[in-house]
Short mmCIF file of C-alpha atoms and ligand atoms in Angstrom, two decimals:
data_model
loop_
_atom_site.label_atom_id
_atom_site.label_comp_id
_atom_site.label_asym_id
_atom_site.label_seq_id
_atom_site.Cartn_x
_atom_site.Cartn_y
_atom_site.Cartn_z
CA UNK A 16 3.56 18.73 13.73
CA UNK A 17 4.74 19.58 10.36
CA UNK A 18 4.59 16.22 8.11
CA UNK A 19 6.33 14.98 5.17
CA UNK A 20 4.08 12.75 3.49
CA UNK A 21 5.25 10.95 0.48
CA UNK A 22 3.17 8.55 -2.14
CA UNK A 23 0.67 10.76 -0.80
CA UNK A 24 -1.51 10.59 -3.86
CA UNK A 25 -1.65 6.80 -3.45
CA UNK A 26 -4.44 4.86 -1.90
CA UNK A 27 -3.02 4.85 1.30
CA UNK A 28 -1.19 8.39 1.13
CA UNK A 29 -4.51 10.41 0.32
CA UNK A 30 -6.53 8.23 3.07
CA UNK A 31 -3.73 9.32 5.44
CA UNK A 32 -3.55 12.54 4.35
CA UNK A 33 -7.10 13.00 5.05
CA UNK A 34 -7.37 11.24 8.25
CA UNK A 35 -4.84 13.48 9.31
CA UNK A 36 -6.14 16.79 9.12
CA UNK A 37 -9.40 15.79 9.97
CA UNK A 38 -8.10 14.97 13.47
CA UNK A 39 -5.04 17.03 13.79
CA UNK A 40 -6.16 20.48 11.80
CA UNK A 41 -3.70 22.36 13.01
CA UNK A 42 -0.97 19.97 11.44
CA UNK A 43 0.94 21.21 8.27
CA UNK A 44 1.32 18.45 5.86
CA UNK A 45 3.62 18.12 2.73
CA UNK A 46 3.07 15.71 0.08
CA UNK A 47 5.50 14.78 -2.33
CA UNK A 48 4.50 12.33 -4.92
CA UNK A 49 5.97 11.62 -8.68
CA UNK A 50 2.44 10.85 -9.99
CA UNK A 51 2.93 7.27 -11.53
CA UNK A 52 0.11 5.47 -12.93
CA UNK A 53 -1.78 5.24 -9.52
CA UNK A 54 -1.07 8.26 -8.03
CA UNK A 55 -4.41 10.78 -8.23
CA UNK A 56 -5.21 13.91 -7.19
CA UNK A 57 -8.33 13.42 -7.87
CA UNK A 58 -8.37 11.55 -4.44
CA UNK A 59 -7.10 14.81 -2.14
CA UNK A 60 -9.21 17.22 -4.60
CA UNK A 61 -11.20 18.00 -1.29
CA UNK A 62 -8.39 19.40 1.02
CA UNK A 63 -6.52 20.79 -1.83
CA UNK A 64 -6.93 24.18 -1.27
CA UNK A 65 -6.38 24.13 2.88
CA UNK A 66 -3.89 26.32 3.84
CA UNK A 67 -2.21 23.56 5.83
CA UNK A 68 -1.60 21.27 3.03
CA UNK A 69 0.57 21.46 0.20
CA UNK A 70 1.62 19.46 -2.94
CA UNK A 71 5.27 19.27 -4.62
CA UNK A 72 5.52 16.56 -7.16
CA UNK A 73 9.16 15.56 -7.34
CA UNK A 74 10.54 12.13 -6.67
CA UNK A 75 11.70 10.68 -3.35
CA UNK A 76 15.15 9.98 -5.34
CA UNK A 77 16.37 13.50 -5.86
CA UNK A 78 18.24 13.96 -2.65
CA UNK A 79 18.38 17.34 -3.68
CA UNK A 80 14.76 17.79 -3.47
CA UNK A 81 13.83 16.23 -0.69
CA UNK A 82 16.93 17.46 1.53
CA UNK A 83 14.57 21.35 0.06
CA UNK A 84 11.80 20.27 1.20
CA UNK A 85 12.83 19.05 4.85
CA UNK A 86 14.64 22.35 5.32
CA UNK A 87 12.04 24.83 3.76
CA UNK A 88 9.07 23.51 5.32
CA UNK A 89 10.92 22.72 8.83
CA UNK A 90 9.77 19.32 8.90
CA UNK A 91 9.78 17.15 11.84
CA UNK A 92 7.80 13.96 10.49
CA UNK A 93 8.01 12.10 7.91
CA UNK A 94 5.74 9.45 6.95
CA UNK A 95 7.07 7.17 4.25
CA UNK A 96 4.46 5.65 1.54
CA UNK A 97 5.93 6.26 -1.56
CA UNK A 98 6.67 2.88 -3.58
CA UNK A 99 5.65 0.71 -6.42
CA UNK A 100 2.84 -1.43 -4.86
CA UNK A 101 1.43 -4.34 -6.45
CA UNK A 102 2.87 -8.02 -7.08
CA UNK A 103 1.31 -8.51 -10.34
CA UNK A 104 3.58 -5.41 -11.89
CA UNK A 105 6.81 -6.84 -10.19
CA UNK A 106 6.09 -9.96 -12.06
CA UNK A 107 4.34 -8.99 -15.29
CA UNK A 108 7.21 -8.91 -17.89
CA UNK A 109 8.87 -12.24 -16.91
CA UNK A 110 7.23 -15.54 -18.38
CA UNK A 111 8.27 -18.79 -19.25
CA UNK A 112 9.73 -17.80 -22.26
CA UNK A 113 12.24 -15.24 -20.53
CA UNK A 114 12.43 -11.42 -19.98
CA UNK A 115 11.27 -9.36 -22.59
CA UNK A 116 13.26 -7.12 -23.97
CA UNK A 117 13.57 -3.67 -22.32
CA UNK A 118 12.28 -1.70 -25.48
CA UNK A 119 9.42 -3.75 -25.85
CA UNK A 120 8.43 -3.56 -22.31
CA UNK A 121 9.25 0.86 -22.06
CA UNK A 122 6.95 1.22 -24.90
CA UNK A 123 3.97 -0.90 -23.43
CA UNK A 124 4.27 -0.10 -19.59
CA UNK A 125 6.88 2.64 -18.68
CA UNK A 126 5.36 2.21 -15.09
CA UNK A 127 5.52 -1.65 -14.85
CA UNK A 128 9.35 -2.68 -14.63
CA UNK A 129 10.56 -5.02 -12.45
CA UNK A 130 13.33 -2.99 -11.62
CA UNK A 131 11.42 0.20 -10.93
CA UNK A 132 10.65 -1.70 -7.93
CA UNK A 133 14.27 -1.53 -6.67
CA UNK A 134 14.52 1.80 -7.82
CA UNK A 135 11.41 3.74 -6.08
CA UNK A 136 11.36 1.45 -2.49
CA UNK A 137 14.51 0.48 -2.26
CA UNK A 138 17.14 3.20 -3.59
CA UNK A 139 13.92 6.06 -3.05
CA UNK A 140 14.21 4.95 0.93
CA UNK A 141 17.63 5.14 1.01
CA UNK A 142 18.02 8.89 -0.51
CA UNK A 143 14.92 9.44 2.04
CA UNK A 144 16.92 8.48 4.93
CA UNK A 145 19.61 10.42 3.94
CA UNK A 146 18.34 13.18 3.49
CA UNK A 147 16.46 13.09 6.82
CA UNK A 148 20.00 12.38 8.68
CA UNK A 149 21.81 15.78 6.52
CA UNK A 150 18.59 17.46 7.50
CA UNK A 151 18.57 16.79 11.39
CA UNK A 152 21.45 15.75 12.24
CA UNK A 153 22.39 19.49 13.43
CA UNK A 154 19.70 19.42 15.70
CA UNK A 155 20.72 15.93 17.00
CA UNK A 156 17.35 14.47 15.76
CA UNK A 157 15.31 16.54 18.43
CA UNK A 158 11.46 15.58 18.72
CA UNK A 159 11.96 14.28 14.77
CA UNK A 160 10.81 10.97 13.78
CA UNK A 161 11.01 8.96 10.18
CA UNK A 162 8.19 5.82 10.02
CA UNK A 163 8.37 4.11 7.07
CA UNK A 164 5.38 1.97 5.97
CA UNK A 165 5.70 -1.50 4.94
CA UNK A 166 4.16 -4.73 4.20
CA UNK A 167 3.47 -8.20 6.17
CA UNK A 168 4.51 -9.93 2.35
CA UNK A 169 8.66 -9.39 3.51
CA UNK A 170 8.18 -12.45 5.28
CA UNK A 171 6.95 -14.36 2.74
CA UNK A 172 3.98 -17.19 2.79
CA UNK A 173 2.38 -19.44 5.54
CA UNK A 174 1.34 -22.58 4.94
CA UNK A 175 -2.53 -23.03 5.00
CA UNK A 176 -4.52 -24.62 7.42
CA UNK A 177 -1.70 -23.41 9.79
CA UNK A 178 -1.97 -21.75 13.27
CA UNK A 179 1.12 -19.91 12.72
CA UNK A 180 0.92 -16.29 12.12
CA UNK A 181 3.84 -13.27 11.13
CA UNK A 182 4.96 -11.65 14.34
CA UNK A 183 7.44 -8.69 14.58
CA UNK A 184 10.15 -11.94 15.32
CA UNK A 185 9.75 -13.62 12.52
CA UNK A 186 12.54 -13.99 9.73
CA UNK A 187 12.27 -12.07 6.46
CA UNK A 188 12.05 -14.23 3.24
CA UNK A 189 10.30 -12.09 0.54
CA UNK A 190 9.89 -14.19 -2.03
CA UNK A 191 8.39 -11.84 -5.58
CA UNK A 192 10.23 -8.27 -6.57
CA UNK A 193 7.63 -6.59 -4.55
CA UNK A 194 8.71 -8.25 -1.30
CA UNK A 195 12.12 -8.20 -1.88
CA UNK A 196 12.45 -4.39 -2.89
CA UNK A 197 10.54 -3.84 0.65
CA UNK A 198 12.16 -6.14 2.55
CA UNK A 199 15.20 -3.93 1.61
CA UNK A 200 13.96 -1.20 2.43
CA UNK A 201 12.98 -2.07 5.80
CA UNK A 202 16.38 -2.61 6.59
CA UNK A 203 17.72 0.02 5.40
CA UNK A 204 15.63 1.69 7.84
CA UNK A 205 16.68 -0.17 10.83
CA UNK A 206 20.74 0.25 9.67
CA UNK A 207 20.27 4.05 9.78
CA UNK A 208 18.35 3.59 12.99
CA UNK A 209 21.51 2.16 14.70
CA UNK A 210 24.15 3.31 12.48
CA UNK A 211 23.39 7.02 13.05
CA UNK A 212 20.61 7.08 15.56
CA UNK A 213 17.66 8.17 13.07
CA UNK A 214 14.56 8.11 14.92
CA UNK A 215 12.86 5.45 13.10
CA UNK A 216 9.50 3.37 13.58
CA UNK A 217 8.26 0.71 10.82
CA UNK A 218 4.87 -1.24 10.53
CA UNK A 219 4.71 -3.61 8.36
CA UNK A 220 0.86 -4.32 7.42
CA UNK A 221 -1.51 -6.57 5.94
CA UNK A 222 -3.76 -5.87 2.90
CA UNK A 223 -5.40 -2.94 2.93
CA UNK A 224 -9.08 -2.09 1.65
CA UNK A 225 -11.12 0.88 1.20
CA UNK A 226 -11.66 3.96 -0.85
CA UNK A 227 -9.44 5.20 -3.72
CA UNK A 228 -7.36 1.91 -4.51
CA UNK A 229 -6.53 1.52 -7.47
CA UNK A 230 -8.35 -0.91 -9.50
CA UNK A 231 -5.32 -3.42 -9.85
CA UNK A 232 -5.52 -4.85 -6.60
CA UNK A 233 -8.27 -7.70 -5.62
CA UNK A 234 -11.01 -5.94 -4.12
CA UNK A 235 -11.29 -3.11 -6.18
CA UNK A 236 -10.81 -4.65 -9.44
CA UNK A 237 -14.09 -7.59 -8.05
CA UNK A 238 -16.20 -4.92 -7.03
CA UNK A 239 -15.68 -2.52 -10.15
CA UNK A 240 -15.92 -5.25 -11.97
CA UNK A 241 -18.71 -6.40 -10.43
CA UNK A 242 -20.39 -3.45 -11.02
CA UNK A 243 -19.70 -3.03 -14.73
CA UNK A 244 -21.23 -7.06 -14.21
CA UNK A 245 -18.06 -8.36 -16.06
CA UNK A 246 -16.41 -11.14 -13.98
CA UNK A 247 -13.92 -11.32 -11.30
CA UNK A 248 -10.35 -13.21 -12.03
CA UNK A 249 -9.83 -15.90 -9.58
CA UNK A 250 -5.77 -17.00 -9.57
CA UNK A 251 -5.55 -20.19 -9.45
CA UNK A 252 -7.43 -22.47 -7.17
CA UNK A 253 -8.61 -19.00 -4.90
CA UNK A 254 -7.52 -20.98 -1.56
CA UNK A 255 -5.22 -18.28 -0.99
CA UNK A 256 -5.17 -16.56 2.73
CA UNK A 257 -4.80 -12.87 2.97
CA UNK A 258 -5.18 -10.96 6.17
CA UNK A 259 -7.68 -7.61 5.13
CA UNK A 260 -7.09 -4.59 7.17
CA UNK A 261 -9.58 -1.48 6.32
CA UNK A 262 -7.23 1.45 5.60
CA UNK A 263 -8.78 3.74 8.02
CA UNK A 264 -8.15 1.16 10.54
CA UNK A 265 -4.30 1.54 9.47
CA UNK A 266 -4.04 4.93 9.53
CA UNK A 267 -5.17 5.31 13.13
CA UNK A 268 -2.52 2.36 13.52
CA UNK A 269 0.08 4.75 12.23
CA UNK A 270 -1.07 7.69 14.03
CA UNK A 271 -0.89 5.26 17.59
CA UNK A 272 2.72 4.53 16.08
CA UNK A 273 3.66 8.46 16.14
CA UNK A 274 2.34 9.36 19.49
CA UNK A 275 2.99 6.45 21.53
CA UNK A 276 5.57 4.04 20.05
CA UNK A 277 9.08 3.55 21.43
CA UNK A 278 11.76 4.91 18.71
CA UNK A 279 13.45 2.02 16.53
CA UNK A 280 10.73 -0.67 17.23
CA UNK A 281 8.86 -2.24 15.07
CA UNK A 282 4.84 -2.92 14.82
CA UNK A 283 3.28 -5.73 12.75
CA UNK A 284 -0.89 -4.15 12.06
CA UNK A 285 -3.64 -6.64 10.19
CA UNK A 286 -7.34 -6.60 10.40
CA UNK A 287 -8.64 -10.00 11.32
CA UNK A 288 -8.46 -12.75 13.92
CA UNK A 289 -9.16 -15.78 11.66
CA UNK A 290 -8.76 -17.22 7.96
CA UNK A 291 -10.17 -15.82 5.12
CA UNK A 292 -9.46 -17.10 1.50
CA UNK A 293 -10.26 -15.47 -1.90
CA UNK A 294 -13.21 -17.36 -2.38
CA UNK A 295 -14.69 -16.70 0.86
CA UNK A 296 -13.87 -13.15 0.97
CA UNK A 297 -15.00 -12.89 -3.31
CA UNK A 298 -18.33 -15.11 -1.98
CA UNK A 299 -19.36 -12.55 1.01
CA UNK A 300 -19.04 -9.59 -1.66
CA UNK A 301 -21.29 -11.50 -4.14
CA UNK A 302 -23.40 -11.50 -1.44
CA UNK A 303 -23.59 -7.64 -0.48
CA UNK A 304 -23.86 -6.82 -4.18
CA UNK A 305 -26.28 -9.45 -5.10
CA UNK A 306 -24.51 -11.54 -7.32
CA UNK A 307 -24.13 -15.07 -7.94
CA UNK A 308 -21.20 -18.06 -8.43
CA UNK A 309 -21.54 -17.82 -11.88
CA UNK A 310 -19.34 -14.04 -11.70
CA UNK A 311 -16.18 -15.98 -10.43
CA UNK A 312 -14.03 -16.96 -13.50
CA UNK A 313 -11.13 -19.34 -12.31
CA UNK A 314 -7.52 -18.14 -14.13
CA UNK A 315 -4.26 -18.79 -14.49
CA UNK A 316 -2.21 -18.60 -11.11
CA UNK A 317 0.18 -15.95 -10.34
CA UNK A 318 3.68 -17.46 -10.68
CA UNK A 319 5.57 -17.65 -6.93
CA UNK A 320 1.71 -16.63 -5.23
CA UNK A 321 2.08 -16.63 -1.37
CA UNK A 322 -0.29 -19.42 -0.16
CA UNK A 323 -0.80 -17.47 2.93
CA UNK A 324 -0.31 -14.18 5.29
CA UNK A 325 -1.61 -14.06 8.63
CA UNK A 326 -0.74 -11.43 10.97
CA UNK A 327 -0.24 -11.35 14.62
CA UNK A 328 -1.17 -7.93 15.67
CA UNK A 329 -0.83 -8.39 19.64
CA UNK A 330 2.03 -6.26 20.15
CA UNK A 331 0.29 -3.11 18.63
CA UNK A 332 -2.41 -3.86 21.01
CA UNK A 333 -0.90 -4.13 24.19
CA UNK A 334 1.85 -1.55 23.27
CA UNK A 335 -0.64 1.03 21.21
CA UNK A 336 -4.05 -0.08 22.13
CA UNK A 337 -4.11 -0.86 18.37
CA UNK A 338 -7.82 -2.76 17.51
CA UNK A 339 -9.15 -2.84 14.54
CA UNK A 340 -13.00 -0.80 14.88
CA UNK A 341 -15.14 -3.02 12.83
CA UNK A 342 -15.69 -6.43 11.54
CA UNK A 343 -15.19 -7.17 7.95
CA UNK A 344 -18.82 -7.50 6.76
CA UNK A 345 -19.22 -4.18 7.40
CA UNK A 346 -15.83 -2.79 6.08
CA UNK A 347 -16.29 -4.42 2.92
CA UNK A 348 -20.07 -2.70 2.97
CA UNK A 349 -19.03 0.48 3.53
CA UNK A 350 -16.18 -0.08 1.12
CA UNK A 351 -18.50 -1.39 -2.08
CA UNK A 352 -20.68 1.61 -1.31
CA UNK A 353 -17.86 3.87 -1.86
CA UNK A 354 -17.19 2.26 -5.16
CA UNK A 355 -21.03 2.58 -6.62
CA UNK A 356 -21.21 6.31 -4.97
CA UNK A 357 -17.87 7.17 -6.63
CA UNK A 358 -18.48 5.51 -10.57
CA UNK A 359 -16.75 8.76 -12.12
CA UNK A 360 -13.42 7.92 -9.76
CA UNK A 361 -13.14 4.46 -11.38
CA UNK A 362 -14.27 4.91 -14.50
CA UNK A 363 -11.98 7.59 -15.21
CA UNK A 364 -9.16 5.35 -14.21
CA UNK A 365 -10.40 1.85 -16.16
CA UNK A 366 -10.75 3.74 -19.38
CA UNK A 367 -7.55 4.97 -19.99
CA UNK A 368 -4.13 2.90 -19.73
CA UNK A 369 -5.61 0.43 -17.40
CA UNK A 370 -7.33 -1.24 -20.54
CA UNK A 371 -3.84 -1.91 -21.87
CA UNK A 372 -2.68 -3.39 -18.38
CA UNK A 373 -6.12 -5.07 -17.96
CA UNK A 374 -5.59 -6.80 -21.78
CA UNK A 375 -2.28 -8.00 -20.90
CA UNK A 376 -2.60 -9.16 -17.42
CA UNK A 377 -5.58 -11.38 -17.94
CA UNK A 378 -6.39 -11.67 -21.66
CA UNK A 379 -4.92 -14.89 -22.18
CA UNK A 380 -5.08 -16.41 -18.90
P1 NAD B 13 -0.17 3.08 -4.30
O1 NAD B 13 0.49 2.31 -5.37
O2 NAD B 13 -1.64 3.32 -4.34
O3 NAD B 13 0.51 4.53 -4.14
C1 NAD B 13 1.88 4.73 -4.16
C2 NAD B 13 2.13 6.23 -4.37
O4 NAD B 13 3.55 6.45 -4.35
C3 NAD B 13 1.63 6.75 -5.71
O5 NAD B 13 0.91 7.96 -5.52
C4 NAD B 13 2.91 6.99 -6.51
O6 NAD B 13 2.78 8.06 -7.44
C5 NAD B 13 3.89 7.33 -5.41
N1 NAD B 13 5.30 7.07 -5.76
C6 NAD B 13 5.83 5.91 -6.24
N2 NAD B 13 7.15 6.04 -6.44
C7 NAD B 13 7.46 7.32 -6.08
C8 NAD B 13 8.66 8.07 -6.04
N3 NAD B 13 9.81 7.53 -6.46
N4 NAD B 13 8.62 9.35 -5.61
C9 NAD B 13 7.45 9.92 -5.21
N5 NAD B 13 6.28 9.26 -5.22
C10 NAD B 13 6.27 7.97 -5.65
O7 NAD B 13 0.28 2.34 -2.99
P2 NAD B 13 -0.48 2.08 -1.62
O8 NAD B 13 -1.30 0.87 -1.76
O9 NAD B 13 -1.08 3.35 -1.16
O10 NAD B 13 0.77 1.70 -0.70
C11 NAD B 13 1.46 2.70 0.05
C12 NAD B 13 2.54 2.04 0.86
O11 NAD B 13 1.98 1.05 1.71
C13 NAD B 13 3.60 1.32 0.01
O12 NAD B 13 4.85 1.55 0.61
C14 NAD B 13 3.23 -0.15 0.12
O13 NAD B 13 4.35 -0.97 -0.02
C15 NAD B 13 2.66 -0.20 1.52
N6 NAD B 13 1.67 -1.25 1.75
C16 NAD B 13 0.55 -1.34 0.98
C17 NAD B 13 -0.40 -2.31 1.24
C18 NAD B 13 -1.67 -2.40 0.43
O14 NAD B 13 -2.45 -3.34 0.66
N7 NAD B 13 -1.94 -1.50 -0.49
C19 NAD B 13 -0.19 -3.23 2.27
C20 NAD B 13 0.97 -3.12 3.05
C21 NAD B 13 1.88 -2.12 2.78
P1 TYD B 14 -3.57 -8.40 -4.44
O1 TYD B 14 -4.73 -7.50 -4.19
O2 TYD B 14 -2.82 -8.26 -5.70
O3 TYD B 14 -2.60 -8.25 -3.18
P2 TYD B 14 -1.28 -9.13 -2.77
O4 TYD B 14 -0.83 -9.94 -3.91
O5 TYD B 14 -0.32 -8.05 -2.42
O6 TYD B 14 -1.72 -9.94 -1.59
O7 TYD B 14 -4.06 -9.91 -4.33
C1 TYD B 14 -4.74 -10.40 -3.20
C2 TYD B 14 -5.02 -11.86 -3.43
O8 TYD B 14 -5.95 -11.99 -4.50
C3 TYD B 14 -3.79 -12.65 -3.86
O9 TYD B 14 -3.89 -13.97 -3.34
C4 TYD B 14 -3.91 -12.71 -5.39
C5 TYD B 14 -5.41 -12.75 -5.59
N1 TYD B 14 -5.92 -12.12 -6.83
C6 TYD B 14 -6.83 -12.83 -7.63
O10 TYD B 14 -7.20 -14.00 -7.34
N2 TYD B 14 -7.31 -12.21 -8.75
C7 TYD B 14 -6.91 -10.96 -9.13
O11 TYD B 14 -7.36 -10.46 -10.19
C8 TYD B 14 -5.99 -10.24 -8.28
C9 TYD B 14 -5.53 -8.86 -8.64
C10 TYD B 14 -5.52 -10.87 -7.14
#
């Protein structure tokens, strides 16, 4: 196969990446990737100079680029990461007081605008998916196929305490920037799926875990934390339900997805089988590490947080044979070791702009 891979320097991108030519060597891979804040070579530094894999940092906007790549590199698959990623930056320049003003917000965070969430998943997706239609269309899509990665947050929050759990039926109602600038996406998708009969596939998946994340999101910010023994933010009362699925575990879900799925469906892929809050989840890697109660440090809640996501996963196991391989205990083990064997990773990232994001995101919580 010769892949398209874009937001491949992202957490999940670079774990893909090298999932994939570990099992499929003979694979060529592209990966185009703008390099925002969280993108890192640093994490594909190992495979960079295999003769089957090669770099191009562009944006997944310019048409013109992409529609290049597609042609030069003959690509038949393309496997869709690139986006903005976490809630917190959808939400961070809005408070009670109002918006802040644009300038004010370019010069602190030129990453962190709300509406650079519509622009890079939303509009980025579209120009994507046309450029994969001009590119194929000639060959009337022939053994091509588009999947375009997603979240479980498009259909927005469970109550707790609930049985009820997200299935590939259930309606969309993304409820912070994030969501919503997926949710679109995802659609998008599925309109150029029957509009012009793109060979599409979507999964839309839980929270992932694992190595190179970047230190914004819950687990690696507790553990680095943890391990610099400075405390770990808990938003609001921590009872909040997240369903964690280890990112290997996903990208064997997504291979599944390209060799067995049925073009234009849709796959919903989480990790676990019951409940587990912040607390609990925070609590069990106190434990591993060794650390006590007294590291939790209760904070101001995130405004609109989704009580809870639960994901029903059956139809990616009877369909894919889609299981997750291990239980969480030992994910998160394996996943804390990473972080302590990999210090110069994380440290490189916390010390530079982070601090700034860091300062404002919790300072005054
Ligand atoms: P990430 O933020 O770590 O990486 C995103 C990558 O996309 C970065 O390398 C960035 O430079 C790149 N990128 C952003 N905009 C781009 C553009 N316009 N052109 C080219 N490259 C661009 O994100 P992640 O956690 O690896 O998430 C990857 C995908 O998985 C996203 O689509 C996200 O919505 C989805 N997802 C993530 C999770 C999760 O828990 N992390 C869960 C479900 C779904
Ligand atoms: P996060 O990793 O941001 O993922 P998402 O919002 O996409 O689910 O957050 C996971 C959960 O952890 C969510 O309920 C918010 C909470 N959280 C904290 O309590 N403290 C933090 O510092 C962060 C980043 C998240």
């Amino acid at each position: 196969m010769k892949l398209l891979i874009t937001g491949g320097a992202g957490f999940i991108g670079s774990n893909f990446i090298h999932y994939w030519l570990k099992n499929h060597p003979d694979d060529k891979i592209v990966n185009l990737d703008k390099l925002t804040y969280c993108g890192n070579l640093e994490n594909l530094q190992s495979i960079e100079k295999n003769p089957n894999y090669k770099f191009v940092k562009g944006d997944i906007c310019d048409l013109n680029l992409v529609g290049a790549i597609l042609q030069e590199n003959k690509i038949d698959t393309i496997v869709h990461f690139a986006a903005q990623s976490h809630v917190d930056q959808s939400i961070l320049n809005i408070d009670k007081e109002g918006r802040e003003s644009n300038e004010t917000i370019q010069k602190l965070f030129e990453h962190s605008l709300p509406y650079d969430f519509v622009l890079n998943n939303t509009w980025g997706t579209h120009v994507l998916l046309e450029a994969a239609v001009k590119a194929w269309r000639g060959e009337e899509f022939r053994n091509k196929k588009f999947h375009h990665i997603s979240t479980d947050e498009v259909f927005g929050a469970l109550p707790l305490d609930d049985a009820g759990k997200f299935s590939e039926s259930t309606k969309y109602d993304p409820r912070s920037p994030y969501s919503a600038s997926k949710a679109a996406s995802d659609h998008l998708v599925s309109a150029y799926y029957t509009t012009y009969g793109l060979p599409v596939t979507i999964t839309n998946t839980s929270n992932n875990y694992g190595p190179y994340q970047y230190p914004e999101k819950l687990l690696p910010l507790a553990i680095t934390n943890l391990l610099e023994n400075k405390k770990v933010p808990i938003y609001g009362d921590g009872k909040y339900v997240r369903d964690w699925l280890y990112v290997e575990d996903h990208c064997r879900a997504i291979e599944l997805v390209l060799e067995k799925a049925k073009i234009g469906e849709t796959y919903l892929i989480g990790g676990l089988t019951e409940d587990v809050n912040n607390l609990e989840l925070i609590n069990r890697v106190l434990a591993i590490m060794g650390k006590s109660e007294e590291m939790l440090e209760y904070v101001k809640d995130r405004p609109g947080h989704d009580r809870r996501y639960a994901v029903d996963w059956t139809k990616a196991k009877n369909e894919l044979d889609y299981k997750p391989l291990y239980d969480l205990d030992t994910y998160l083990e394996k996943t804390i070791n990473w972080y302590k064997e990999n210090e110069s990773w994380w440290k490189r990232i916390k010390s530079g702009d982070y601090l700034k994001y860091y300062k404002k995101q919790y300072e005054k919580r």
